[in-house]
mmCIF file with all atom_site columns, C-alpha atoms in Angstrom:
data_model
loop_
_atom_site.group_PDB
_atom_site.id
_atom_site.type_symbol
_atom_site.label_atom_id
_atom_site.label_alt_id
_atom_site.label_comp_id
_atom_site.label_asym_id
_atom_site.label_entity_id
_atom_site.label_seq_id
_atom_site.pdbx_PDB_ins_code
_atom_site.Cartn_x
_atom_site.Cartn_y
_atom_site.Cartn_z
_atom_site.occupancy
_atom_site.B_iso_or_equiv
_atom_site.pdbx_formal_charge
_atom_site.auth_seq_id
_atom_site.auth_comp_id
_atom_site.auth_asym_id
_atom_site.auth_atom_id
_atom_site.pdbx_PDB_model_num
ATOM 1   C CA . MET A 1 1   ? -41.857 -27.129 1.077  1.00 50.00 ? 1   MET A CA 1
ATOM 2   C CA . ALA A 1 2   ? -38.482 -25.748 2.172  1.00 46.00 ? 2   ALA A CA 1
ATOM 3   C CA . ALA A 1 3   ? -39.622 -22.184 1.451  1.00 52.00 ? 3   ALA A CA 1
ATOM 4   C CA . THR A 1 4   ? -42.416 -22.642 4.015  1.00 55.00 ? 4   THR A CA 1
ATOM 5   C CA . LEU A 1 5   ? -39.724 -23.045 6.686  1.00 43.00 ? 5   LEU A CA 1
ATOM 6   C CA . ALA A 1 6   ? -37.782 -19.892 5.750  1.00 46.00 ? 6   ALA A CA 1
ATOM 7   C CA . HIS A 1 7   ? -38.673 -18.350 9.126  1.00 45.00 ? 7   HIS A CA 1
ATOM 8   C CA . ARG A 1 8   ? -36.733 -21.173 10.841 1.00 49.00 ? 8   ARG A CA 1
ATOM 9   C CA . GLY A 1 9   ? -33.731 -20.932 8.532  1.00 48.00 ? 9   GLY A CA 1
ATOM 10  C CA . PRO A 1 10  ? -33.386 -17.515 6.913  1.00 49.00 ? 10  PRO A CA 1
ATOM 11  C CA . ASP A 1 11  ? -29.703 -17.922 6.009  1.00 51.00 ? 11  ASP A CA 1
ATOM 12  C CA . GLY A 1 12  ? -30.034 -20.274 3.061  1.00 56.00 ? 12  GLY A CA 1
ATOM 13  C CA . GLU A 1 13  ? -31.655 -23.241 1.392  1.00 58.00 ? 13  GLU A CA 1
ATOM 14  C CA . ARG A 1 14  ? -30.230 -26.346 -0.257 1.00 54.00 ? 14  ARG A CA 1
ATOM 15  C CA . ILE A 1 15  ? -32.095 -29.174 -1.973 1.00 60.00 ? 15  ILE A CA 1
ATOM 16  C CA . VAL A 1 16  ? -30.634 -32.450 -3.229 1.00 61.00 ? 16  VAL A CA 1
ATOM 17  C CA . GLY A 1 17  ? -32.400 -35.251 -5.011 1.00 70.00 ? 17  GLY A CA 1
ATOM 18  C CA . HIS A 1 18  ? -33.607 -36.987 -8.119 1.00 74.00 ? 18  HIS A CA 1
ATOM 19  C CA . GLU A 1 19  ? -36.840 -38.545 -9.382 1.00 78.00 ? 19  GLU A CA 1
ATOM 20  C CA . ARG A 1 20  ? -37.013 -41.089 -6.531 1.00 79.00 ? 20  ARG A CA 1
ATOM 21  C CA . ALA A 1 21  ? -36.129 -38.940 -3.526 1.00 78.00 ? 21  ALA A CA 1
ATOM 22  C CA . ARG A 1 22  ? -35.628 -35.309 -2.638 1.00 70.00 ? 22  ARG A CA 1
ATOM 23  C CA . MET A 1 23  ? -34.436 -33.655 0.558  1.00 74.00 ? 23  MET A CA 1
ATOM 24  C CA . GLY A 1 24  ? -34.135 -30.001 1.439  1.00 69.00 ? 24  GLY A CA 1
ATOM 25  C CA . ALA A 1 25  ? -33.000 -27.912 4.364  1.00 63.00 ? 25  ALA A CA 1
ATOM 26  C CA . ARG A 1 26  ? -33.218 -24.324 5.499  1.00 52.00 ? 26  ARG A CA 1
ATOM 27  C CA . ARG A 1 27  ? -30.204 -22.855 7.282  1.00 54.00 ? 27  ARG A CA 1
ATOM 28  C CA . LEU A 1 28  ? -29.929 -20.844 10.460 1.00 50.00 ? 28  LEU A CA 1
ATOM 29  C CA . ALA A 1 29  ? -26.194 -20.166 10.445 1.00 51.00 ? 29  ALA A CA 1
ATOM 30  C CA . ILE A 1 30  ? -25.015 -20.394 14.051 1.00 53.00 ? 30  ILE A CA 1
ATOM 31  C CA . MET A 1 31  ? -22.140 -22.871 13.806 1.00 54.00 ? 31  MET A CA 1
ATOM 32  C CA . ASP A 1 32  ? -19.794 -23.600 10.902 1.00 51.00 ? 32  ASP A CA 1
ATOM 33  C CA . LEU A 1 33  ? -20.849 -20.500 9.001  1.00 45.00 ? 33  LEU A CA 1
ATOM 34  C CA . THR A 1 34  ? -19.061 -21.284 5.730  1.00 48.00 ? 34  THR A CA 1
ATOM 35  C CA . THR A 1 35  ? -19.287 -25.078 5.215  1.00 49.00 ? 35  THR A CA 1
ATOM 36  C CA . GLY A 1 36  ? -22.332 -26.173 7.213  1.00 52.00 ? 36  GLY A CA 1
ATOM 37  C CA . ASP A 1 37  ? -25.006 -26.165 4.496  1.00 74.00 ? 37  ASP A CA 1
ATOM 38  C CA . GLN A 1 38  ? -27.313 -29.170 4.703  1.00 70.00 ? 38  GLN A CA 1
ATOM 39  C CA . PRO A 1 39  ? -28.275 -31.676 3.453  1.00 82.00 ? 39  PRO A CA 1
ATOM 40  C CA . PHE A 1 40  ? -24.886 -33.287 3.934  1.00 87.00 ? 40  PHE A CA 1
ATOM 41  C CA . GLN A 1 41  ? -23.848 -36.030 1.534  1.00 87.00 ? 41  GLN A CA 1
ATOM 42  C CA . ASN A 1 42  ? -21.231 -38.738 1.838  1.00 93.00 ? 42  ASN A CA 1
ATOM 43  C CA . PRO A 1 43  ? -18.295 -38.548 -0.607 1.00 94.00 ? 43  PRO A CA 1
ATOM 44  C CA . ASP A 1 44  ? -19.971 -40.622 -3.346 1.00 95.00 ? 44  ASP A CA 1
ATOM 45  C CA . GLY A 1 45  ? -23.340 -38.864 -2.932 1.00 91.00 ? 45  GLY A CA 1
ATOM 46  C CA . SER A 1 46  ? -25.265 -42.027 -2.057 1.00 94.00 ? 46  SER A CA 1
ATOM 47  C CA . VAL A 1 47  ? -26.220 -40.932 1.473  1.00 95.00 ? 47  VAL A CA 1
ATOM 48  C CA . TRP A 1 48  ? -27.976 -37.632 2.188  1.00 91.00 ? 48  TRP A CA 1
ATOM 49  C CA . MET A 1 49  ? -28.710 -36.368 5.677  1.00 91.00 ? 49  MET A CA 1
ATOM 50  C CA . THR A 1 50  ? -30.405 -33.373 7.212  1.00 91.00 ? 50  THR A CA 1
ATOM 51  C CA . CYS A 1 51  ? -30.876 -32.620 10.874 1.00 88.00 ? 51  CYS A CA 1
ATOM 52  C CA . ASN A 1 52  ? -32.709 -30.057 12.944 1.00 88.00 ? 52  ASN A CA 1
ATOM 53  C CA . GLY A 1 53  ? -30.868 -29.853 16.228 1.00 88.00 ? 53  GLY A CA 1
ATOM 54  C CA . GLU A 1 54  ? -27.495 -30.268 17.849 1.00 91.00 ? 54  GLU A CA 1
ATOM 55  C CA . ILE A 1 55  ? -25.282 -33.299 18.472 1.00 96.00 ? 55  ILE A CA 1
ATOM 56  C CA . TYR A 1 56  ? -23.617 -32.806 21.873 1.00 96.00 ? 56  TYR A CA 1
ATOM 57  C CA . ASN A 1 57  ? -21.068 -35.610 21.542 1.00 97.00 ? 57  ASN A CA 1
ATOM 58  C CA . ALA A 1 58  ? -19.950 -34.438 18.088 1.00 96.00 ? 58  ALA A CA 1
ATOM 59  C CA . PRO A 1 59  ? -16.265 -33.897 19.047 1.00 96.00 ? 59  PRO A CA 1
ATOM 60  C CA . ALA A 1 60  ? -15.896 -37.529 20.157 1.00 97.00 ? 60  ALA A CA 1
ATOM 61  C CA . LEU A 1 61  ? -17.766 -38.795 17.084 1.00 97.00 ? 61  LEU A CA 1
ATOM 62  C CA . ARG A 1 62  ? -15.576 -36.683 14.789 1.00 96.00 ? 62  ARG A CA 1
ATOM 63  C CA . ARG A 1 63  ? -12.374 -37.988 16.371 1.00 97.00 ? 63  ARG A CA 1
ATOM 64  C CA . GLU A 1 64  ? -13.580 -41.566 15.863 1.00 97.00 ? 64  GLU A CA 1
ATOM 65  C CA . ALA A 1 65  ? -14.685 -41.039 12.245 1.00 97.00 ? 65  ALA A CA 1
ATOM 66  C CA . THR A 1 66  ? -11.504 -39.121 11.426 1.00 97.00 ? 66  THR A CA 1
ATOM 67  C CA . GLY A 1 67  ? -9.616  -42.201 12.606 1.00 97.00 ? 67  GLY A CA 1
ATOM 68  C CA . TRP A 1 68  ? -11.511 -44.194 9.970  1.00 96.00 ? 68  TRP A CA 1
ATOM 69  C CA . GLY A 1 69  ? -10.356 -41.682 7.355  1.00 96.00 ? 69  GLY A CA 1
ATOM 70  C CA . TYR A 1 70  ? -13.718 -39.994 6.759  1.00 96.00 ? 70  TYR A CA 1
ATOM 71  C CA . PRO A 1 71  ? -13.204 -36.794 4.673  1.00 95.00 ? 71  PRO A CA 1
ATOM 72  C CA . PHE A 1 72  ? -15.350 -34.214 6.472  1.00 93.00 ? 72  PHE A CA 1
ATOM 73  C CA . ARG A 1 73  ? -16.333 -31.127 4.451  1.00 87.00 ? 73  ARG A CA 1
ATOM 74  C CA . SER A 1 74  ? -17.635 -29.130 7.414  1.00 86.00 ? 74  SER A CA 1
ATOM 75  C CA . ARG A 1 75  ? -16.511 -28.242 10.916 1.00 85.00 ? 75  ARG A CA 1
ATOM 76  C CA . GLY A 1 76  ? -19.948 -28.419 12.549 1.00 84.00 ? 76  GLY A CA 1
ATOM 77  C CA . ASP A 1 77  ? -21.652 -31.059 14.627 1.00 87.00 ? 77  ASP A CA 1
ATOM 78  C CA . ILE A 1 78  ? -24.299 -32.363 12.221 1.00 87.00 ? 78  ILE A CA 1
ATOM 79  C CA . GLU A 1 79  ? -22.140 -33.906 9.469  1.00 92.00 ? 79  GLU A CA 1
ATOM 80  C CA . ASN A 1 80  ? -20.789 -36.377 12.066 1.00 94.00 ? 80  ASN A CA 1
ATOM 81  C CA . VAL A 1 81  ? -23.967 -38.441 11.620 1.00 95.00 ? 81  VAL A CA 1
ATOM 82  C CA . VAL A 1 82  ? -23.107 -39.383 8.008  1.00 96.00 ? 82  VAL A CA 1
ATOM 83  C CA . PRO A 1 83  ? -19.993 -41.559 8.584  1.00 97.00 ? 83  PRO A CA 1
ATOM 84  C CA . PHE A 1 84  ? -21.668 -43.282 11.531 1.00 97.00 ? 84  PHE A CA 1
ATOM 85  C CA . TYR A 1 85  ? -24.685 -44.111 9.374  1.00 97.00 ? 85  TYR A CA 1
ATOM 86  C CA . GLU A 1 86  ? -22.364 -45.484 6.683  1.00 96.00 ? 86  GLU A CA 1
ATOM 87  C CA . ARG A 1 87  ? -20.665 -47.744 9.231  1.00 96.00 ? 87  ARG A CA 1
ATOM 88  C CA . PHE A 1 88  ? -23.580 -48.755 11.499 1.00 97.00 ? 88  PHE A CA 1
ATOM 89  C CA . GLY A 1 89  ? -26.748 -48.141 9.477  1.00 96.00 ? 89  GLY A CA 1
ATOM 90  C CA . ALA A 1 90  ? -29.821 -47.006 11.400 1.00 96.00 ? 90  ALA A CA 1
ATOM 91  C CA . ALA A 1 91  ? -28.161 -48.157 14.646 1.00 96.00 ? 91  ALA A CA 1
ATOM 92  C CA . ALA A 1 92  ? -25.900 -45.091 14.338 1.00 97.00 ? 92  ALA A CA 1
ATOM 93  C CA . VAL A 1 93  ? -28.679 -43.055 15.941 1.00 96.00 ? 93  VAL A CA 1
ATOM 94  C CA . GLU A 1 94  ? -28.034 -44.914 19.213 1.00 96.00 ? 94  GLU A CA 1
ATOM 95  C CA . ARG A 1 95  ? -24.582 -43.293 19.324 1.00 96.00 ? 95  ARG A CA 1
ATOM 96  C CA . LEU A 1 96  ? -25.981 -39.737 19.167 1.00 97.00 ? 96  LEU A CA 1
ATOM 97  C CA . ASP A 1 97  ? -26.283 -37.621 22.276 1.00 97.00 ? 97  ASP A CA 1
ATOM 98  C CA . GLY A 1 98  ? -28.245 -34.485 21.550 1.00 97.00 ? 98  GLY A CA 1
ATOM 99  C CA . MET A 1 99  ? -31.513 -32.907 20.572 1.00 96.00 ? 99  MET A CA 1
ATOM 100 C CA . PHE A 1 100 ? -32.485 -33.710 17.019 1.00 97.00 ? 100 PHE A CA 1
ATOM 101 C CA . GLY A 1 101 ? -34.997 -34.635 14.394 1.00 95.00 ? 101 GLY A CA 1
ATOM 102 C CA . LEU A 1 102 ? -33.085 -36.073 11.450 1.00 96.00 ? 102 LEU A CA 1
ATOM 103 C CA . ALA A 1 103 ? -33.582 -37.699 8.084  1.00 95.00 ? 103 ALA A CA 1
ATOM 104 C CA . ILE A 1 104 ? -31.196 -39.943 6.168  1.00 96.00 ? 104 ILE A CA 1
ATOM 105 C CA . TRP A 1 105 ? -31.756 -41.095 2.589  1.00 94.00 ? 105 TRP A CA 1
ATOM 106 C CA . ASP A 1 106 ? -29.671 -44.094 1.505  1.00 96.00 ? 106 ASP A CA 1
ATOM 107 C CA . ASP A 1 107 ? -29.740 -44.206 -2.292 1.00 94.00 ? 107 ASP A CA 1
ATOM 108 C CA . ARG A 1 108 ? -28.105 -47.642 -2.527 1.00 94.00 ? 108 ARG A CA 1
ATOM 109 C CA . ARG A 1 109 ? -30.664 -49.260 -0.227 1.00 94.00 ? 109 ARG A CA 1
ATOM 110 C CA . ARG A 1 110 ? -33.503 -46.985 -1.361 1.00 94.00 ? 110 ARG A CA 1
ATOM 111 C CA . THR A 1 111 ? -34.294 -46.410 2.283  1.00 95.00 ? 111 THR A CA 1
ATOM 112 C CA . LEU A 1 112 ? -35.357 -43.360 4.263  1.00 95.00 ? 112 LEU A CA 1
ATOM 113 C CA . ILE A 1 113 ? -34.679 -43.158 7.985  1.00 97.00 ? 113 ILE A CA 1
ATOM 114 C CA . LEU A 1 114 ? -36.322 -40.593 10.232 1.00 97.00 ? 114 LEU A CA 1
ATOM 115 C CA . ALA A 1 115 ? -35.176 -40.348 13.848 1.00 98.00 ? 115 ALA A CA 1
ATOM 116 C CA . ARG A 1 116 ? -35.936 -38.269 16.896 1.00 97.00 ? 116 ARG A CA 1
ATOM 117 C CA . ASP A 1 117 ? -33.923 -37.619 20.037 1.00 97.00 ? 117 ASP A CA 1
ATOM 118 C CA . ARG A 1 118 ? -34.681 -39.457 23.271 1.00 96.00 ? 118 ARG A CA 1
ATOM 119 C CA . ALA A 1 119 ? -36.436 -36.544 24.976 1.00 95.00 ? 119 ALA A CA 1
ATOM 120 C CA . GLY A 1 120 ? -38.350 -35.491 21.875 1.00 94.00 ? 120 GLY A CA 1
ATOM 121 C CA . GLU A 1 121 ? -36.997 -31.975 22.041 1.00 95.00 ? 121 GLU A CA 1
ATOM 122 C CA . LYS A 1 122 ? -37.012 -31.484 18.253 1.00 94.00 ? 122 LYS A CA 1
ATOM 123 C CA . PRO A 1 123 ? -40.220 -32.324 16.368 1.00 94.00 ? 123 PRO A CA 1
ATOM 124 C CA . LEU A 1 124 ? -40.511 -34.420 13.211 1.00 96.00 ? 124 LEU A CA 1
ATOM 125 C CA . PHE A 1 125 ? -43.778 -34.887 11.313 1.00 97.00 ? 125 PHE A CA 1
ATOM 126 C CA . TRP A 1 126 ? -44.543 -37.244 8.463  1.00 97.00 ? 126 TRP A CA 1
ATOM 127 C CA . THR A 1 127 ? -47.346 -38.308 6.179  1.00 97.00 ? 127 THR A CA 1
ATOM 128 C CA . GLU A 1 128 ? -47.778 -40.743 3.318  1.00 95.00 ? 128 GLU A CA 1
ATOM 129 C CA . ILE A 1 129 ? -49.872 -39.769 0.298  1.00 94.00 ? 129 ILE A CA 1
ATOM 130 C CA . ASP A 1 130 ? -50.257 -42.177 -2.626 1.00 91.00 ? 130 ASP A CA 1
ATOM 131 C CA . GLY A 1 131 ? -47.039 -44.013 -1.755 1.00 88.00 ? 131 GLY A CA 1
ATOM 132 C CA . GLU A 1 132 ? -45.024 -40.800 -1.301 1.00 91.00 ? 132 GLU A CA 1
ATOM 133 C CA . LEU A 1 133 ? -43.604 -40.282 2.170  1.00 94.00 ? 133 LEU A CA 1
ATOM 134 C CA . ARG A 1 134 ? -43.203 -36.622 3.129  1.00 94.00 ? 134 ARG A CA 1
ATOM 135 C CA . PHE A 1 135 ? -41.589 -35.286 6.300  1.00 93.00 ? 135 PHE A CA 1
ATOM 136 C CA . ALA A 1 136 ? -40.819 -31.926 7.878  1.00 92.00 ? 136 ALA A CA 1
ATOM 137 C CA . SER A 1 137 ? -39.998 -30.258 11.168 1.00 90.00 ? 137 SER A CA 1
ATOM 138 C CA . GLU A 1 138 ? -43.310 -28.368 11.056 1.00 90.00 ? 138 GLU A CA 1
ATOM 139 C CA . ILE A 1 139 ? -46.788 -29.426 9.956  1.00 95.00 ? 139 ILE A CA 1
ATOM 140 C CA . GLN A 1 140 ? -47.159 -26.242 7.880  1.00 92.00 ? 140 GLN A CA 1
ATOM 141 C CA . ALA A 1 141 ? -44.526 -27.540 5.446  1.00 91.00 ? 141 ALA A CA 1
ATOM 142 C CA . LEU A 1 142 ? -46.644 -30.651 4.798  1.00 94.00 ? 142 LEU A CA 1
ATOM 143 C CA . LEU A 1 143 ? -49.766 -28.569 4.249  1.00 95.00 ? 143 LEU A CA 1
ATOM 144 C CA . VAL A 1 144 ? -48.286 -26.821 1.187  1.00 92.00 ? 144 VAL A CA 1
ATOM 145 C CA . PHE A 1 145 ? -49.199 -29.897 -0.869 1.00 88.00 ? 145 PHE A CA 1
ATOM 146 C CA . PRO A 1 146 ? -52.691 -29.495 -2.338 1.00 93.00 ? 146 PRO A CA 1
ATOM 147 C CA . ASP A 1 147 ? -53.351 -33.245 -2.033 1.00 95.00 ? 147 ASP A CA 1
ATOM 148 C CA . GLN A 1 148 ? -52.699 -33.228 1.728  1.00 95.00 ? 148 GLN A CA 1
ATOM 149 C CA . PRO A 1 149 ? -56.025 -33.775 3.540  1.00 94.00 ? 149 PRO A CA 1
ATOM 150 C CA . ARG A 1 150 ? -56.876 -31.158 6.130  1.00 96.00 ? 150 ARG A CA 1
ATOM 151 C CA . ARG A 1 151 ? -59.332 -33.084 8.296  1.00 97.00 ? 151 ARG A CA 1
ATOM 152 C CA . LEU A 1 152 ? -59.448 -32.903 12.072 1.00 97.00 ? 152 LEU A CA 1
ATOM 153 C CA . ASP A 1 153 ? -58.326 -36.059 13.861 1.00 97.00 ? 153 ASP A CA 1
ATOM 154 C CA . ALA A 1 154 ? -61.122 -36.559 16.410 1.00 97.00 ? 154 ALA A CA 1
ATOM 155 C CA . ARG A 1 155 ? -58.996 -38.815 18.619 1.00 97.00 ? 155 ARG A CA 1
ATOM 156 C CA . ALA A 1 156 ? -56.233 -36.198 18.797 1.00 98.00 ? 156 ALA A CA 1
ATOM 157 C CA . ALA A 1 157 ? -58.819 -33.543 19.693 1.00 98.00 ? 157 ALA A CA 1
ATOM 158 C CA . ALA A 1 158 ? -60.139 -35.764 22.503 1.00 98.00 ? 158 ALA A CA 1
ATOM 159 C CA . LEU A 1 159 ? -56.584 -36.320 23.775 1.00 98.00 ? 159 LEU A CA 1
ATOM 160 C CA . TYR A 1 160 ? -55.991 -32.579 23.727 1.00 98.00 ? 160 TYR A CA 1
ATOM 161 C CA . THR A 1 161 ? -59.180 -31.998 25.711 1.00 98.00 ? 161 THR A CA 1
ATOM 162 C CA . ALA A 1 162 ? -58.139 -34.598 28.290 1.00 98.00 ? 162 ALA A CA 1
ATOM 163 C CA . LEU A 1 163 ? -54.406 -33.858 28.524 1.00 98.00 ? 163 LEU A CA 1
ATOM 164 C CA . GLY A 1 164 ? -53.930 -30.287 27.335 1.00 98.00 ? 164 GLY A CA 1
ATOM 165 C CA . TYR A 1 165 ? -51.587 -31.428 24.552 1.00 96.00 ? 165 TYR A CA 1
ATOM 166 C CA . VAL A 1 166 ? -51.557 -33.924 21.690 1.00 97.00 ? 166 VAL A CA 1
ATOM 167 C CA . PRO A 1 167 ? -49.158 -36.820 22.391 1.00 96.00 ? 167 PRO A CA 1
ATOM 168 C CA . ALA A 1 168 ? -47.123 -38.387 19.595 1.00 96.00 ? 168 ALA A CA 1
ATOM 169 C CA . PRO A 1 169 ? -47.769 -40.073 17.241 1.00 97.00 ? 169 PRO A CA 1
ATOM 170 C CA . HIS A 1 170 ? -50.992 -38.066 16.934 1.00 98.00 ? 170 HIS A CA 1
ATOM 171 C CA . THR A 1 171 ? -51.471 -34.587 15.496 1.00 98.00 ? 171 THR A CA 1
ATOM 172 C CA . MET A 1 172 ? -54.649 -32.583 15.014 1.00 98.00 ? 172 MET A CA 1
ATOM 173 C CA . PHE A 1 173 ? -54.611 -33.600 11.325 1.00 98.00 ? 173 PHE A CA 1
ATOM 174 C CA . GLN A 1 174 ? -55.761 -37.014 10.145 1.00 96.00 ? 174 GLN A CA 1
ATOM 175 C CA . GLY A 1 175 ? -52.922 -38.724 8.323  1.00 97.00 ? 175 GLY A CA 1
ATOM 176 C CA . ILE A 1 176 ? -50.140 -36.483 9.645  1.00 98.00 ? 176 ILE A CA 1
ATOM 177 C CA . HIS A 1 177 ? -48.091 -38.199 12.322 1.00 98.00 ? 177 HIS A CA 1
ATOM 178 C CA . LYS A 1 178 ? -45.520 -36.966 14.816 1.00 98.00 ? 178 LYS A CA 1
ATOM 179 C CA . LEU A 1 179 ? -42.603 -39.341 15.213 1.00 98.00 ? 179 LEU A CA 1
ATOM 180 C CA . PRO A 1 180 ? -42.485 -40.186 18.943 1.00 98.00 ? 180 PRO A CA 1
ATOM 181 C CA . PRO A 1 181 ? -39.355 -39.370 20.980 1.00 97.00 ? 181 PRO A CA 1
ATOM 182 C CA . ALA A 1 182 ? -36.565 -41.978 20.785 1.00 97.00 ? 182 ALA A CA 1
ATOM 183 C CA . HIS A 1 183 ? -38.080 -43.556 17.676 1.00 97.00 ? 183 HIS A CA 1
ATOM 184 C CA . LEU A 1 184 ? -36.914 -44.465 14.200 1.00 96.00 ? 184 LEU A CA 1
ATOM 185 C CA . LEU A 1 185 ? -39.066 -44.670 11.119 1.00 97.00 ? 185 LEU A CA 1
ATOM 186 C CA . VAL A 1 186 ? -37.602 -46.797 8.342  1.00 96.00 ? 186 VAL A CA 1
ATOM 187 C CA . ALA A 1 187 ? -39.243 -46.582 4.919  1.00 94.00 ? 187 ALA A CA 1
ATOM 188 C CA . GLY A 1 188 ? -38.200 -48.629 1.930  1.00 92.00 ? 188 GLY A CA 1
ATOM 189 C CA . GLU A 1 189 ? -39.620 -50.447 -1.032 1.00 88.00 ? 189 GLU A CA 1
ATOM 190 C CA . SER A 1 190 ? -41.563 -52.767 1.287  1.00 89.00 ? 190 SER A CA 1
ATOM 191 C CA . GLY A 1 191 ? -43.244 -49.838 3.085  1.00 89.00 ? 191 GLY A CA 1
ATOM 192 C CA . VAL A 1 192 ? -42.929 -48.048 6.433  1.00 91.00 ? 192 VAL A CA 1
#
């Protein structure tokens, strides 16, 4: 899946996970060239986070989290999300000012959180196949799975004909959804 996105992040790839959850990220090294590899993890490895985008209020967030004693490993803007998630849970997203599509896996709670910025500048797609939730910043990454259906969503096609674009949560593929702007998706043992 991550290899499919190499064109978006040619500077590296990192994957973390185990039998229950796995998360990967491709890197386009613009900021924090030496320590900014994602996914970021909290110090005990129970929270993993990856983000496509930029957090504009990162300096203020970092100052606050540094005051709590959070041991940052990077100097970039994205890792700032991790300590805020640890302290505020999914509500941490409300504190973010920026353009982003992000994913947080909480191993203790066995919960996945997907979030998108208020304007919907950065895309985030997801699908669920046989109880497995998959997500990516591009549909092509979801289509690498041979069990992913590739059927046209007739309603999305009609919306495209009427509007000239396909509004979220629809995509042209049945079963593949686009997380709407300013939305959270929370998936756990009880479902999405």
